[in-house]
Coordinates of C-alpha atoms in Angstrom, one line a residue:
M355 CA 9.2 -20.1 -11.2
E356 CA 6.1 -18.1 -12.3
L357 CA 5.5 -14.4 -10.7
K358 CA 1.7 -15.6 -9.4
D359 CA 3.3 -18.8 -7.9
K360 CA 6.3 -16.1 -6.4
Y361 CA 3.5 -14.1 -4.7
A362 CA 1.0 -17.0 -4.0
K363 CA 0.6 -16.0 -0.4
L364 CA 0.2 -12.2 -1.1
I365 CA -2.4 -12.4 -3.9
N366 CA -4.3 -14.7 -1.6
Y367 CA -4.5 -12.6 1.3
A368 CA -5.5 -9.8 -0.9
S369 CA -8.3 -11.6 -2.4
S370 CA -9.5 -12.5 0.7
A371 CA -9.5 -9.3 2.3
G372 CA -12.1 -7.5 0.6
I373 CA -9.9 -5.1 -1.7
D374 CA -12.3 -3.3 -3.8
N375 CA -11.7 -3.7 -7.8
F376 CA -8.9 -5.9 -7.5
S377 CA -6.9 -6.9 -10.2
V378 CA -3.8 -9.1 -10.9
T379 CA -2.0 -9.0 -14.2
Q380 CA 1.2 -9.5 -15.9
Q381 CA 2.4 -7.5 -18.4
G382 CA 6.3 -9.0 -19.6
N383 CA 8.3 -9.8 -15.9
V384 CA 6.3 -7.8 -13.9
L385 CA 3.2 -8.7 -11.6
H386 CA 0.7 -5.5 -11.4
I387 CA -1.5 -5.6 -8.3
S388 CA -4.2 -3.0 -8.0
G389 CA -7.1 -1.7 -6.0
T390 CA -8.2 -0.2 -2.9
A391 CA -8.0 -1.2 0.2
T392 CA -8.4 -0.2 4.2
A393 CA -4.8 1.2 5.5
S394 CA -4.2 -1.8 7.7
V395 CA -4.7 -4.1 4.5
K396 CA -2.5 -2.2 2.5
N397 CA 0.3 -2.1 5.3
T398 CA 0.0 -5.8 5.7
L399 CA 0.4 -6.3 1.6
W400 CA 3.8 -4.3 2.1
D401 CA 4.7 -6.2 4.9
M402 CA 4.4 -9.2 3.0
Y403 CA 6.4 -8.1 -0.1
N404 CA 9.2 -7.4 2.6
Q405 CA 9.3 -10.6 3.6
I406 CA 9.1 -12.3 0.4
D407 CA 11.7 -9.8 -1.0
P408 CA 13.3 -8.1 1.9
D409 CA 15.8 -5.7 -0.1
M410 CA 13.2 -5.3 -2.8
R411 CA 15.2 -5.6 -5.4
S412 CA 13.4 -7.8 -7.9
G413 CA 11.6 -5.3 -9.4
D414 CA 9.4 -7.8 -10.7
L415 CA 6.4 -6.3 -8.7
V416 CA 3.9 -3.6 -8.8
M417 CA 1.2 -2.6 -5.8
D418 CA -0.8 -0.1 -6.8
I419 CA -3.2 -0.3 -4.0
S420 CA -5.3 3.0 -2.9
V421 CA -6.3 4.0 0.8
K422 CA -10.0 3.3 1.3
S423 CA -11.2 7.2 2.6
G424 CA -13.2 8.0 5.9
G425 CA -12.9 5.8 9.1
E426 CA -9.9 6.1 11.2
Q427 CA -6.7 4.7 10.2
V428 CA -4.1 2.9 12.8
Y429 CA -0.7 2.0 12.2
E430 CA 1.1 -0.2 14.9
V431 CA 4.8 0.3 15.0
K432 CA 7.1 -2.1 13.9
P433 CA 10.6 -2.3 15.2
G434 CA 12.9 -0.3 13.0
D435 CA 9.9 1.7 12.3
N436 CA 10.5 5.8 12.1
L437 CA 7.8 8.4 11.4
S438 CA 9.1 9.3 8.7
K439 CA 9.4 5.6 7.4
I440 CA 5.4 4.9 8.5
A441 CA 4.9 8.1 6.2
Q442 CA 6.1 6.9 3.1
R443 CA 3.4 4.4 3.2
Y444 CA 0.4 6.8 2.9
P445 CA 0.2 9.2 0.0
N446 CA 0.7 12.5 0.6
M447 CA 1.6 12.0 4.8
T448 CA 4.9 13.5 6.3
W449 CA 6.3 12.5 9.9
Q450 CA 5.3 16.2 10.9
K451 CA 1.6 15.0 10.3
I452 CA 1.4 11.6 12.0
F453 CA 3.2 13.5 14.9
E454 CA 0.7 16.3 14.9
A455 CA -2.1 13.7 14.8
N456 CA -0.1 11.7 17.9
R457 CA 1.1 14.8 20.5
D458 CA -1.2 12.5 22.9
I459 CA 0.7 9.9 23.3
L460 CA 4.2 11.2 21.4
K461 CA 6.4 13.7 23.0
N462 CA 9.0 13.5 20.8
P463 CA 8.9 12.2 17.1
D464 CA 12.3 10.4 17.6
L465 CA 11.4 8.4 20.4
I466 CA 8.3 5.5 18.7
K467 CA 8.3 2.1 20.4
A468 CA 7.2 -1.2 18.7
G469 CA 3.9 -2.1 19.4
Q470 CA 2.4 1.8 19.6
K471 CA -0.4 2.0 18.1
L472 CA -0.3 5.5 15.7
K473 CA -3.4 7.4 14.3
I474 CA -2.6 8.3 10.8
P475 CA -4.8 11.8 9.9
V476 CA -6.8 10.8 6.9

């Protein structure tokens, strides 16, 4: 199976999501996807990748998606998430920064619930 076929759903979503400087190239046995997108588009791409390769063991995809600056970024908590896991999705982010930005709805950083919408500081 060609890598572009394996990741066709992800590539199709990315190309229709308005990613700036969107690029898909294959180098050897690795597919490279790059561009600049909103945080929610980037999160959706990672979620799609996780559905294709749940253990992230294939090592055949590199996604270099930068987050557009400006505007409020919002992340919807998914089952199994914690602030540290969410912070890993954003460059230079820590769970502490996310907690501070959401003190109005979070009293304890260890008690987040699926479906909550958290502000991600830019």
